[in-house]
Short mmCIF file of N, CA and C in Angstrom, two decimals:
data_model
loop_
_atom_site.label_atom_id
_atom_site.label_comp_id
_atom_site.label_asym_id
_atom_site.label_seq_id
_atom_site.Cartn_x
_atom_site.Cartn_y
_atom_site.Cartn_z
N UNK A 199 -48.36 -9.18 -4.70
CA UNK A 199 -47.90 -9.83 -3.50
C UNK A 199 -46.45 -10.30 -3.65
N UNK A 200 -46.08 -10.78 -4.83
CA UNK A 200 -44.71 -11.23 -5.06
C UNK A 200 -43.72 -10.08 -4.95
N UNK A 201 -44.15 -8.89 -5.37
CA UNK A 201 -43.26 -7.73 -5.30
C UNK A 201 -43.02 -7.35 -3.85
N UNK A 202 -44.05 -7.42 -3.02
CA UNK A 202 -43.89 -7.09 -1.61
C UNK A 202 -42.90 -8.05 -0.95
N UNK A 203 -42.99 -9.33 -1.28
CA UNK A 203 -42.05 -10.31 -0.73
C UNK A 203 -40.63 -10.03 -1.20
N UNK A 204 -40.48 -9.64 -2.48
CA UNK A 204 -39.17 -9.35 -3.02
C UNK A 204 -38.57 -8.12 -2.33
N UNK A 205 -39.38 -7.09 -2.12
CA UNK A 205 -38.90 -5.88 -1.45
C UNK A 205 -38.48 -6.21 -0.03
N UNK A 206 -39.28 -7.00 0.67
CA UNK A 206 -38.94 -7.38 2.04
C UNK A 206 -37.63 -8.17 2.08
N UNK A 207 -37.46 -9.09 1.14
CA UNK A 207 -36.23 -9.88 1.09
C UNK A 207 -35.02 -9.00 0.84
N UNK A 208 -35.15 -8.03 -0.07
CA UNK A 208 -34.03 -7.14 -0.36
C UNK A 208 -33.72 -6.22 0.81
N UNK A 209 -34.75 -5.75 1.51
CA UNK A 209 -34.53 -4.90 2.68
C UNK A 209 -33.80 -5.69 3.77
N UNK A 210 -34.21 -6.92 3.98
CA UNK A 210 -33.56 -7.76 4.99
C UNK A 210 -32.12 -8.03 4.59
N UNK A 211 -31.87 -8.30 3.31
CA UNK A 211 -30.50 -8.52 2.85
C UNK A 211 -29.64 -7.29 3.07
N UNK A 212 -30.18 -6.12 2.72
CA UNK A 212 -29.41 -4.88 2.88
C UNK A 212 -29.09 -4.62 4.34
N UNK A 213 -30.05 -4.86 5.20
CA UNK A 213 -29.83 -4.64 6.63
C UNK A 213 -28.81 -5.63 7.19
N UNK A 214 -28.88 -6.88 6.74
CA UNK A 214 -27.96 -7.88 7.28
C UNK A 214 -26.54 -7.69 6.76
N UNK A 215 -26.39 -7.17 5.55
CA UNK A 215 -25.05 -6.89 5.03
C UNK A 215 -24.39 -5.76 5.79
N UNK A 216 -25.19 -4.78 6.17
CA UNK A 216 -24.64 -3.66 6.92
C UNK A 216 -23.54 -2.93 6.17
N UNK A 217 -23.49 -3.05 4.86
CA UNK A 217 -22.47 -2.38 4.08
C UNK A 217 -21.13 -3.08 4.10
N UNK A 218 -21.05 -4.27 4.67
CA UNK A 218 -19.76 -4.95 4.79
C UNK A 218 -19.13 -5.22 3.43
N UNK A 219 -19.92 -5.45 2.43
CA UNK A 219 -19.38 -5.73 1.12
C UNK A 219 -18.69 -4.53 0.52
N UNK A 220 -18.98 -3.34 1.05
CA UNK A 220 -18.39 -2.12 0.53
C UNK A 220 -17.01 -1.88 1.12
N UNK A 221 -16.79 -2.37 2.35
CA UNK A 221 -15.52 -2.15 3.04
C UNK A 221 -14.35 -2.60 2.18
N UNK A 222 -13.34 -1.75 2.09
CA UNK A 222 -12.22 -2.04 1.21
C UNK A 222 -11.17 -2.88 1.90
N UNK A 223 -10.64 -3.82 1.17
CA UNK A 223 -9.48 -4.58 1.62
C UNK A 223 -8.28 -3.67 1.37
N UNK A 224 -7.42 -3.56 2.36
CA UNK A 224 -6.25 -2.69 2.21
C UNK A 224 -5.04 -3.54 1.81
N UNK A 225 -4.34 -3.06 0.81
CA UNK A 225 -3.11 -3.71 0.36
C UNK A 225 -1.93 -2.88 0.84
N UNK A 226 -1.07 -3.50 1.62
CA UNK A 226 0.10 -2.84 2.18
C UNK A 226 1.35 -3.36 1.46
N UNK A 227 2.12 -2.47 0.85
CA UNK A 227 3.38 -2.86 0.22
C UNK A 227 4.49 -2.62 1.24
N UNK A 228 5.06 -3.70 1.74
CA UNK A 228 6.06 -3.62 2.80
C UNK A 228 7.27 -2.84 2.31
N UNK A 229 7.62 -1.80 3.05
CA UNK A 229 8.76 -0.95 2.69
C UNK A 229 8.39 0.20 1.78
N UNK A 230 7.13 0.29 1.40
CA UNK A 230 6.69 1.38 0.53
C UNK A 230 7.31 1.29 -0.85
N UNK A 231 7.73 2.43 -1.38
CA UNK A 231 8.29 2.49 -2.74
C UNK A 231 9.56 1.66 -2.91
N UNK A 232 10.34 1.53 -1.87
CA UNK A 232 11.59 0.77 -1.97
C UNK A 232 11.37 -0.73 -1.87
N UNK A 233 10.23 -1.13 -1.33
CA UNK A 233 9.96 -2.55 -1.18
C UNK A 233 10.82 -3.18 -0.10
N UNK A 234 10.96 -4.48 -0.20
CA UNK A 234 11.74 -5.27 0.77
C UNK A 234 13.18 -5.21 0.32
N UNK A 235 13.93 -4.29 0.88
CA UNK A 235 15.29 -4.04 0.45
C UNK A 235 16.13 -3.68 1.68
N UNK A 236 17.40 -4.10 1.72
CA UNK A 236 18.24 -3.76 2.88
C UNK A 236 18.31 -2.25 3.16
N UNK A 237 18.15 -1.42 2.14
CA UNK A 237 18.23 0.03 2.35
C UNK A 237 16.92 0.63 2.86
N UNK A 238 15.83 -0.12 2.79
CA UNK A 238 14.56 0.42 3.28
C UNK A 238 14.44 0.18 4.78
N UNK A 239 13.77 1.07 5.46
CA UNK A 239 13.58 0.96 6.90
C UNK A 239 12.18 0.40 7.14
N UNK A 240 12.05 -0.92 7.08
CA UNK A 240 10.73 -1.54 7.19
C UNK A 240 10.14 -1.39 8.59
N UNK A 241 10.98 -1.23 9.61
CA UNK A 241 10.47 -1.01 10.96
C UNK A 241 9.72 0.33 11.04
N UNK A 242 10.32 1.37 10.48
CA UNK A 242 9.64 2.67 10.45
C UNK A 242 8.40 2.62 9.58
N UNK A 243 8.48 1.91 8.47
CA UNK A 243 7.33 1.78 7.57
C UNK A 243 6.14 1.17 8.31
N UNK A 244 6.37 0.16 9.12
CA UNK A 244 5.25 -0.54 9.76
C UNK A 244 4.70 0.18 10.99
N UNK A 245 5.50 1.04 11.62
CA UNK A 245 5.02 1.69 12.83
C UNK A 245 3.90 2.67 12.49
N UNK A 246 2.86 2.61 13.28
CA UNK A 246 1.71 3.48 13.08
C UNK A 246 0.70 2.97 12.07
N UNK A 247 0.96 1.87 11.42
CA UNK A 247 0.01 1.30 10.47
C UNK A 247 -0.92 0.33 11.19
N UNK A 248 -2.14 0.26 10.69
CA UNK A 248 -3.10 -0.72 11.21
C UNK A 248 -3.28 -1.81 10.17
N UNK A 249 -3.14 -3.03 10.60
CA UNK A 249 -3.34 -4.20 9.74
C UNK A 249 -4.55 -4.94 10.28
N UNK A 250 -5.47 -5.28 9.40
CA UNK A 250 -6.72 -5.90 9.82
C UNK A 250 -6.94 -7.22 9.08
N UNK A 251 -7.71 -8.09 9.71
CA UNK A 251 -8.10 -9.33 9.05
C UNK A 251 -8.79 -8.96 7.73
N UNK A 252 -8.36 -9.59 6.65
CA UNK A 252 -8.90 -9.29 5.32
C UNK A 252 -7.97 -8.44 4.49
N UNK A 253 -7.00 -7.75 5.13
CA UNK A 253 -6.01 -6.98 4.38
C UNK A 253 -5.02 -7.94 3.75
N UNK A 254 -4.15 -7.39 2.93
CA UNK A 254 -3.10 -8.18 2.30
C UNK A 254 -1.81 -7.39 2.36
N UNK A 255 -0.72 -8.08 2.70
CA UNK A 255 0.58 -7.42 2.64
C UNK A 255 1.35 -7.99 1.45
N UNK A 256 2.12 -7.12 0.81
CA UNK A 256 2.88 -7.48 -0.38
C UNK A 256 4.36 -7.27 -0.11
N UNK A 257 5.14 -8.24 -0.51
CA UNK A 257 6.59 -8.14 -0.45
C UNK A 257 7.11 -8.10 -1.88
N UNK A 258 7.85 -7.04 -2.21
CA UNK A 258 8.48 -6.91 -3.52
C UNK A 258 9.99 -6.91 -3.31
N UNK A 259 10.68 -7.86 -3.95
CA UNK A 259 12.11 -8.02 -3.71
C UNK A 259 12.73 -8.77 -4.89
N UNK A 260 14.03 -8.79 -4.92
CA UNK A 260 14.75 -9.52 -5.96
C UNK A 260 14.83 -11.00 -5.54
N UNK A 261 14.11 -11.85 -6.24
CA UNK A 261 14.08 -13.28 -5.91
C UNK A 261 15.45 -13.94 -6.10
N UNK A 262 16.29 -13.37 -6.95
CA UNK A 262 17.62 -13.94 -7.17
C UNK A 262 18.53 -13.70 -5.96
N UNK A 263 18.25 -12.67 -5.18
CA UNK A 263 19.12 -12.32 -4.07
C UNK A 263 18.51 -12.56 -2.70
N UNK A 264 17.22 -12.75 -2.64
CA UNK A 264 16.53 -12.72 -1.36
C UNK A 264 15.31 -13.64 -1.37
N UNK A 265 14.86 -13.99 -0.22
CA UNK A 265 13.54 -14.61 -0.03
C UNK A 265 13.04 -14.18 1.34
N UNK A 266 11.77 -14.40 1.56
CA UNK A 266 11.13 -13.99 2.81
C UNK A 266 10.76 -15.25 3.58
N UNK A 267 11.00 -15.20 4.87
CA UNK A 267 10.66 -16.33 5.74
C UNK A 267 9.67 -15.84 6.79
N UNK A 268 8.62 -16.62 7.00
CA UNK A 268 7.69 -16.32 8.09
C UNK A 268 8.03 -17.24 9.26
N UNK A 269 8.18 -16.62 10.42
CA UNK A 269 8.53 -17.35 11.63
C UNK A 269 7.32 -17.42 12.57
N UNK A 270 7.38 -18.36 13.51
CA UNK A 270 6.22 -18.54 14.39
C UNK A 270 6.32 -17.83 15.72
N UNK A 271 7.52 -17.42 16.15
CA UNK A 271 7.62 -16.84 17.49
C UNK A 271 8.41 -15.54 17.50
N UNK A 272 8.15 -14.76 18.54
CA UNK A 272 8.87 -13.51 18.74
C UNK A 272 10.35 -13.77 19.01
N UNK A 273 10.65 -14.84 19.72
CA UNK A 273 12.06 -15.18 20.01
C UNK A 273 12.83 -15.45 18.72
N UNK A 274 12.24 -16.24 17.81
CA UNK A 274 12.90 -16.52 16.53
C UNK A 274 13.09 -15.23 15.74
N UNK A 275 12.07 -14.39 15.78
CA UNK A 275 12.09 -13.11 15.07
C UNK A 275 13.21 -12.22 15.59
N UNK A 276 13.27 -12.05 16.90
CA UNK A 276 14.27 -11.16 17.49
C UNK A 276 15.70 -11.67 17.30
N UNK A 277 15.89 -12.99 17.33
CA UNK A 277 17.23 -13.55 17.17
C UNK A 277 17.57 -13.86 15.71
N UNK A 278 16.61 -13.64 14.81
CA UNK A 278 16.80 -13.94 13.38
C UNK A 278 17.14 -15.41 13.16
N UNK A 279 16.48 -16.26 13.92
CA UNK A 279 16.65 -17.72 13.78
C UNK A 279 15.75 -18.21 12.66
N UNK A 280 16.34 -18.46 11.49
CA UNK A 280 15.57 -18.85 10.30
C UNK A 280 15.59 -20.37 10.09
N UNK A 281 15.96 -21.12 11.10
CA UNK A 281 16.12 -22.57 10.95
C UNK A 281 14.80 -23.34 10.94
N UNK A 282 13.72 -22.74 11.42
CA UNK A 282 12.45 -23.45 11.51
C UNK A 282 11.29 -22.58 10.99
N UNK A 283 11.28 -22.26 9.69
CA UNK A 283 10.25 -21.35 9.18
C UNK A 283 8.87 -22.01 9.09
N UNK A 284 7.85 -21.17 9.21
CA UNK A 284 6.48 -21.63 8.96
C UNK A 284 6.27 -21.72 7.45
N UNK A 285 6.66 -20.65 6.75
CA UNK A 285 6.54 -20.56 5.29
C UNK A 285 7.75 -19.83 4.74
N UNK A 286 7.99 -20.09 3.46
CA UNK A 286 9.07 -19.40 2.75
C UNK A 286 8.48 -18.84 1.46
N UNK A 287 8.76 -17.60 1.18
CA UNK A 287 8.25 -16.93 -0.02
C UNK A 287 9.44 -16.63 -0.92
N UNK A 288 9.35 -17.05 -2.18
CA UNK A 288 10.51 -16.97 -3.07
C UNK A 288 10.20 -16.39 -4.45
N UNK A 289 8.99 -15.89 -4.67
CA UNK A 289 8.59 -15.44 -6.00
C UNK A 289 9.10 -14.06 -6.41
N UNK A 290 9.47 -13.23 -5.45
CA UNK A 290 9.89 -11.87 -5.78
C UNK A 290 8.77 -10.86 -5.64
N UNK A 291 7.54 -11.31 -5.74
CA UNK A 291 6.36 -10.50 -5.49
C UNK A 291 5.33 -11.42 -4.85
N UNK A 292 5.21 -11.31 -3.54
CA UNK A 292 4.33 -12.21 -2.80
C UNK A 292 3.25 -11.41 -2.09
N UNK A 293 2.00 -11.75 -2.37
CA UNK A 293 0.86 -11.16 -1.68
C UNK A 293 0.39 -12.14 -0.62
N UNK A 294 0.38 -11.71 0.61
CA UNK A 294 0.05 -12.60 1.73
C UNK A 294 -1.21 -12.10 2.40
N UNK A 295 -2.29 -12.87 2.34
CA UNK A 295 -3.52 -12.44 3.00
C UNK A 295 -3.39 -12.52 4.52
N UNK A 296 -3.88 -11.52 5.18
CA UNK A 296 -3.91 -11.51 6.64
C UNK A 296 -5.28 -12.05 7.05
N UNK A 297 -5.34 -13.36 7.20
CA UNK A 297 -6.62 -14.03 7.37
C UNK A 297 -6.97 -14.39 8.81
N UNK A 298 -6.17 -13.96 9.76
CA UNK A 298 -6.47 -14.24 11.15
C UNK A 298 -5.82 -13.20 12.06
N UNK A 299 -6.39 -13.03 13.25
CA UNK A 299 -5.85 -12.08 14.22
C UNK A 299 -4.55 -12.60 14.81
N UNK A 300 -3.73 -11.70 15.30
CA UNK A 300 -2.49 -12.07 15.97
C UNK A 300 -1.28 -11.46 15.30
N UNK A 301 -0.12 -11.78 15.82
CA UNK A 301 1.13 -11.23 15.30
C UNK A 301 1.77 -12.22 14.33
N UNK A 302 2.23 -11.68 13.20
CA UNK A 302 2.96 -12.48 12.22
C UNK A 302 4.35 -11.88 12.07
N UNK A 303 5.32 -12.76 11.91
CA UNK A 303 6.73 -12.36 11.87
C UNK A 303 7.35 -12.73 10.52
N UNK A 304 7.90 -11.73 9.83
CA UNK A 304 8.54 -11.94 8.53
C UNK A 304 9.97 -11.42 8.60
N UNK A 305 10.90 -12.22 8.10
CA UNK A 305 12.32 -11.84 8.12
C UNK A 305 12.97 -12.20 6.79
N UNK A 306 14.14 -11.61 6.58
CA UNK A 306 14.97 -11.96 5.43
C UNK A 306 15.48 -13.38 5.62
N UNK A 307 15.61 -14.09 4.53
CA UNK A 307 16.16 -15.45 4.60
C UNK A 307 17.66 -15.42 4.93
N UNK A 308 18.27 -14.27 4.76
CA UNK A 308 19.68 -14.11 5.08
C UNK A 308 19.80 -13.58 6.52
N UNK A 309 20.30 -14.41 7.44
CA UNK A 309 20.40 -13.97 8.84
C UNK A 309 21.12 -12.63 9.02
N UNK A 310 22.14 -12.36 8.22
CA UNK A 310 22.86 -11.10 8.34
C UNK A 310 21.96 -9.91 7.99
N UNK A 311 21.17 -10.04 6.91
CA UNK A 311 20.24 -8.98 6.54
C UNK A 311 19.17 -8.80 7.61
N UNK A 312 18.70 -9.91 8.15
CA UNK A 312 17.71 -9.86 9.22
C UNK A 312 18.28 -9.10 10.43
N UNK A 313 19.49 -9.43 10.81
CA UNK A 313 20.11 -8.77 11.97
C UNK A 313 20.37 -7.29 11.71
N UNK A 314 20.48 -6.92 10.44
CA UNK A 314 20.65 -5.51 10.08
C UNK A 314 19.31 -4.79 9.93
N UNK A 315 18.21 -5.45 10.30
CA UNK A 315 16.91 -4.77 10.33
C UNK A 315 15.93 -5.14 9.24
N UNK A 316 16.28 -6.07 8.37
CA UNK A 316 15.36 -6.45 7.29
C UNK A 316 14.39 -7.50 7.82
N UNK A 317 13.45 -7.01 8.63
CA UNK A 317 12.42 -7.85 9.23
C UNK A 317 11.26 -6.97 9.65
N UNK A 318 10.09 -7.58 9.68
CA UNK A 318 8.90 -6.83 10.08
C UNK A 318 7.93 -7.77 10.79
N UNK A 319 7.33 -7.25 11.86
CA UNK A 319 6.26 -8.00 12.51
C UNK A 319 4.97 -7.21 12.31
N UNK A 320 3.89 -7.95 12.11
CA UNK A 320 2.61 -7.35 11.77
C UNK A 320 1.58 -7.80 12.80
N UNK A 321 0.99 -6.86 13.51
CA UNK A 321 -0.08 -7.16 14.47
C UNK A 321 -1.40 -7.03 13.72
N UNK A 322 -2.08 -8.16 13.50
CA UNK A 322 -3.32 -8.18 12.73
C UNK A 322 -4.50 -8.05 13.70
N UNK A 323 -5.26 -6.97 13.51
CA UNK A 323 -6.42 -6.68 14.35
C UNK A 323 -7.68 -7.24 13.72
N UNK A 324 -8.76 -7.41 14.48
CA UNK A 324 -10.04 -7.83 13.90
C UNK A 324 -10.49 -6.83 12.83
N UNK A 325 -11.26 -7.28 11.88
CA UNK A 325 -11.64 -6.42 10.76
C UNK A 325 -12.53 -5.25 11.18
N UNK A 326 -13.29 -5.36 12.23
CA UNK A 326 -14.21 -4.29 12.61
C UNK A 326 -13.70 -3.34 13.66
N UNK A 327 -12.47 -3.47 14.11
CA UNK A 327 -11.94 -2.65 15.19
C UNK A 327 -11.61 -1.25 14.68
N UNK A 328 -12.09 -0.26 15.41
CA UNK A 328 -11.76 1.13 15.06
C UNK A 328 -10.59 1.56 15.93
N UNK A 329 -9.54 2.03 15.29
CA UNK A 329 -8.35 2.49 16.00
C UNK A 329 -8.07 3.92 15.56
N UNK A 330 -7.90 4.79 16.52
CA UNK A 330 -7.55 6.17 16.20
C UNK A 330 -6.06 6.21 15.90
N UNK A 331 -5.73 6.74 14.73
CA UNK A 331 -4.33 6.84 14.36
C UNK A 331 -3.94 8.31 14.30
N UNK A 332 -2.79 8.63 14.85
CA UNK A 332 -2.29 9.98 14.76
C UNK A 332 -1.53 10.12 13.45
N UNK A 333 -1.78 11.21 12.72
CA UNK A 333 -0.97 11.41 11.51
C UNK A 333 0.48 11.58 11.91
N UNK A 334 1.37 11.02 11.12
CA UNK A 334 2.78 11.18 11.41
C UNK A 334 3.44 11.90 10.24
N UNK A 335 4.48 12.60 10.55
CA UNK A 335 5.22 13.32 9.52
C UNK A 335 6.63 12.78 9.52
N UNK A 336 7.08 12.40 8.34
CA UNK A 336 8.43 11.86 8.21
C UNK A 336 9.25 12.84 7.38
N UNK A 337 10.43 13.11 7.83
CA UNK A 337 11.30 14.02 7.08
C UNK A 337 12.72 13.48 7.10
N UNK A 338 13.43 13.75 6.05
CA UNK A 338 14.85 13.36 6.03
C UNK A 338 15.67 14.61 5.81
N UNK A 339 16.94 14.49 6.03
CA UNK A 339 17.81 15.65 5.87
C UNK A 339 18.08 15.98 4.40
N UNK A 340 17.77 15.03 3.51
CA UNK A 340 18.07 15.26 2.09
C UNK A 340 17.23 16.41 1.53
N UNK A 341 15.95 16.32 1.68
CA UNK A 341 15.05 17.33 1.15
C UNK A 341 13.79 17.29 1.98
N UNK A 342 13.77 18.02 3.05
CA UNK A 342 12.70 17.88 4.04
C UNK A 342 11.33 18.24 3.49
N UNK A 343 11.23 19.11 2.52
CA UNK A 343 9.92 19.48 2.00
C UNK A 343 9.33 18.36 1.15
N UNK A 344 10.11 17.76 0.29
CA UNK A 344 9.57 16.73 -0.59
C UNK A 344 9.34 15.40 0.11
N UNK A 345 9.97 15.15 1.24
CA UNK A 345 9.79 13.87 1.89
C UNK A 345 8.79 13.90 3.02
N UNK A 346 8.22 15.05 3.30
CA UNK A 346 7.22 15.12 4.36
C UNK A 346 5.92 14.54 3.83
N UNK A 347 5.33 13.65 4.62
CA UNK A 347 4.08 13.02 4.20
C UNK A 347 3.29 12.64 5.42
N UNK A 348 2.02 12.93 5.39
CA UNK A 348 1.14 12.50 6.48
C UNK A 348 0.67 11.10 6.18
N UNK A 349 0.56 10.29 7.20
CA UNK A 349 0.10 8.91 7.02
C UNK A 349 -1.38 8.92 6.66
N UNK A 350 -1.73 8.21 5.63
CA UNK A 350 -3.12 8.12 5.21
C UNK A 350 -3.83 7.05 6.03
N UNK A 351 -5.13 7.22 6.25
CA UNK A 351 -5.85 6.17 6.98
C UNK A 351 -5.88 4.90 6.16
N UNK A 352 -5.81 3.78 6.84
CA UNK A 352 -5.78 2.50 6.13
C UNK A 352 -7.11 1.78 6.17
N UNK A 353 -8.13 2.39 6.76
CA UNK A 353 -9.44 1.76 6.80
C UNK A 353 -10.49 2.73 6.32
N UNK A 354 -11.54 2.23 5.67
CA UNK A 354 -12.60 3.12 5.23
C UNK A 354 -13.38 3.64 6.43
N UNK A 355 -13.95 4.83 6.27
CA UNK A 355 -14.73 5.40 7.36
C UNK A 355 -16.09 4.72 7.45
N UNK A 356 -16.78 4.97 8.55
CA UNK A 356 -18.12 4.40 8.74
C UNK A 356 -19.10 4.92 7.72
N UNK A 357 -18.88 6.15 7.21
CA UNK A 357 -19.80 6.71 6.23
C UNK A 357 -19.78 5.91 4.93
N UNK A 358 -18.66 5.28 4.60
CA UNK A 358 -18.60 4.44 3.40
C UNK A 358 -19.55 3.26 3.55
N UNK A 359 -19.58 2.66 4.73
CA UNK A 359 -20.46 1.52 4.96
C UNK A 359 -21.92 1.93 4.91
N UNK A 360 -22.25 3.09 5.49
CA UNK A 360 -23.63 3.57 5.46
C UNK A 360 -24.03 3.87 4.03
N UNK A 361 -23.15 4.53 3.28
CA UNK A 361 -23.42 4.84 1.89
C UNK A 361 -23.64 3.56 1.09
N UNK A 362 -22.84 2.54 1.34
CA UNK A 362 -22.99 1.27 0.62
C UNK A 362 -24.33 0.62 0.91
N UNK A 363 -24.77 0.65 2.15
CA UNK A 363 -26.08 0.08 2.51
C UNK A 363 -27.18 0.87 1.83
N UNK A 364 -27.06 2.20 1.85
CA UNK A 364 -28.06 3.04 1.21
C UNK A 364 -28.11 2.78 -0.29
N UNK A 365 -26.96 2.65 -0.91
CA UNK A 365 -26.88 2.39 -2.34
C UNK A 365 -27.52 1.05 -2.68
N UNK A 366 -27.20 0.02 -1.90
CA UNK A 366 -27.79 -1.29 -2.13
C UNK A 366 -29.30 -1.25 -2.00
N UNK A 367 -29.80 -0.58 -0.97
CA UNK A 367 -31.23 -0.47 -0.76
C UNK A 367 -31.89 0.31 -1.88
N UNK A 368 -31.27 1.38 -2.34
CA UNK A 368 -31.82 2.18 -3.44
C UNK A 368 -31.94 1.37 -4.73
N UNK A 369 -30.90 0.62 -5.04
CA UNK A 369 -30.92 -0.21 -6.25
C UNK A 369 -32.02 -1.28 -6.14
N UNK A 370 -32.13 -1.87 -4.96
CA UNK A 370 -33.16 -2.89 -4.76
C UNK A 370 -34.56 -2.32 -4.93
N UNK A 371 -34.78 -1.15 -4.37
CA UNK A 371 -36.11 -0.52 -4.51
C UNK A 371 -36.38 -0.13 -5.95
N UNK A 372 -35.36 0.36 -6.65
CA UNK A 372 -35.53 0.72 -8.06
C UNK A 372 -35.87 -0.51 -8.89
N UNK A 373 -35.19 -1.63 -8.63
CA UNK A 373 -35.49 -2.87 -9.35
C UNK A 373 -36.92 -3.34 -9.09
N UNK A 374 -37.35 -3.22 -7.86
CA UNK A 374 -38.72 -3.61 -7.52
C UNK A 374 -39.73 -2.72 -8.22
N UNK A 375 -39.43 -1.43 -8.27
CA UNK A 375 -40.32 -0.49 -8.96
C UNK A 375 -40.39 -0.82 -10.44
N UNK A 376 -39.25 -1.11 -11.06
CA UNK A 376 -39.23 -1.47 -12.48
C UNK A 376 -39.98 -2.78 -12.71
N UNK A 377 -39.86 -3.72 -11.79
CA UNK A 377 -40.56 -4.99 -11.94
C UNK A 377 -42.07 -4.80 -11.86
N UNK A 378 -42.53 -3.83 -11.06
CA UNK A 378 -43.96 -3.63 -10.93
C UNK A 378 -44.56 -3.04 -12.21
N UNK A 379 -43.77 -2.30 -13.00
CA UNK A 379 -44.26 -1.73 -14.25
C UNK A 379 -44.34 -2.78 -15.37
N UNK A 380 -43.66 -3.88 -15.22
CA UNK A 380 -43.67 -4.88 -16.29
C UNK A 380 -44.87 -5.80 -16.21
N UNK A 381 -45.65 -5.75 -15.12
CA UNK A 381 -46.83 -6.61 -15.00
C UNK A 381 -48.07 -5.95 -15.48
#
């Protein structure tokens, strides 16, 4: 009887989790390989990306020359008004969790760099929203073959969640089966 209760409890847990524990948190490095740098095009980097609650964005920069400021409004962002920041990041490698829906605004602490494009706004979507993304191809005149890259999806597919639920249920049933042999 105890085994039946344990199996029922594990089945209910697996069903209620729905595979959510399997879903991957996505880490976005702002600016890609170049990081947060005046020469990187962070506006192009962010276009076409999906940011979701639970993801994390990373800023990599020279702390001796730069810092990152988070602003509260679109007006401050567009005008590069850094006089009233919400937060200031100064470590040189800052991981910022995207813990709520809405738009977040990040700019260079140097107004001149900000006005030259060193700023990014991030629209954070709910964690369960499915968004169809078109693959994009980026090419430069330097070497068009080596710089062409299709954008990778930033969210796990639904099959990952189903597989995770199935895996959890299988392990639970196996444990129950093993427990029944020990009595």
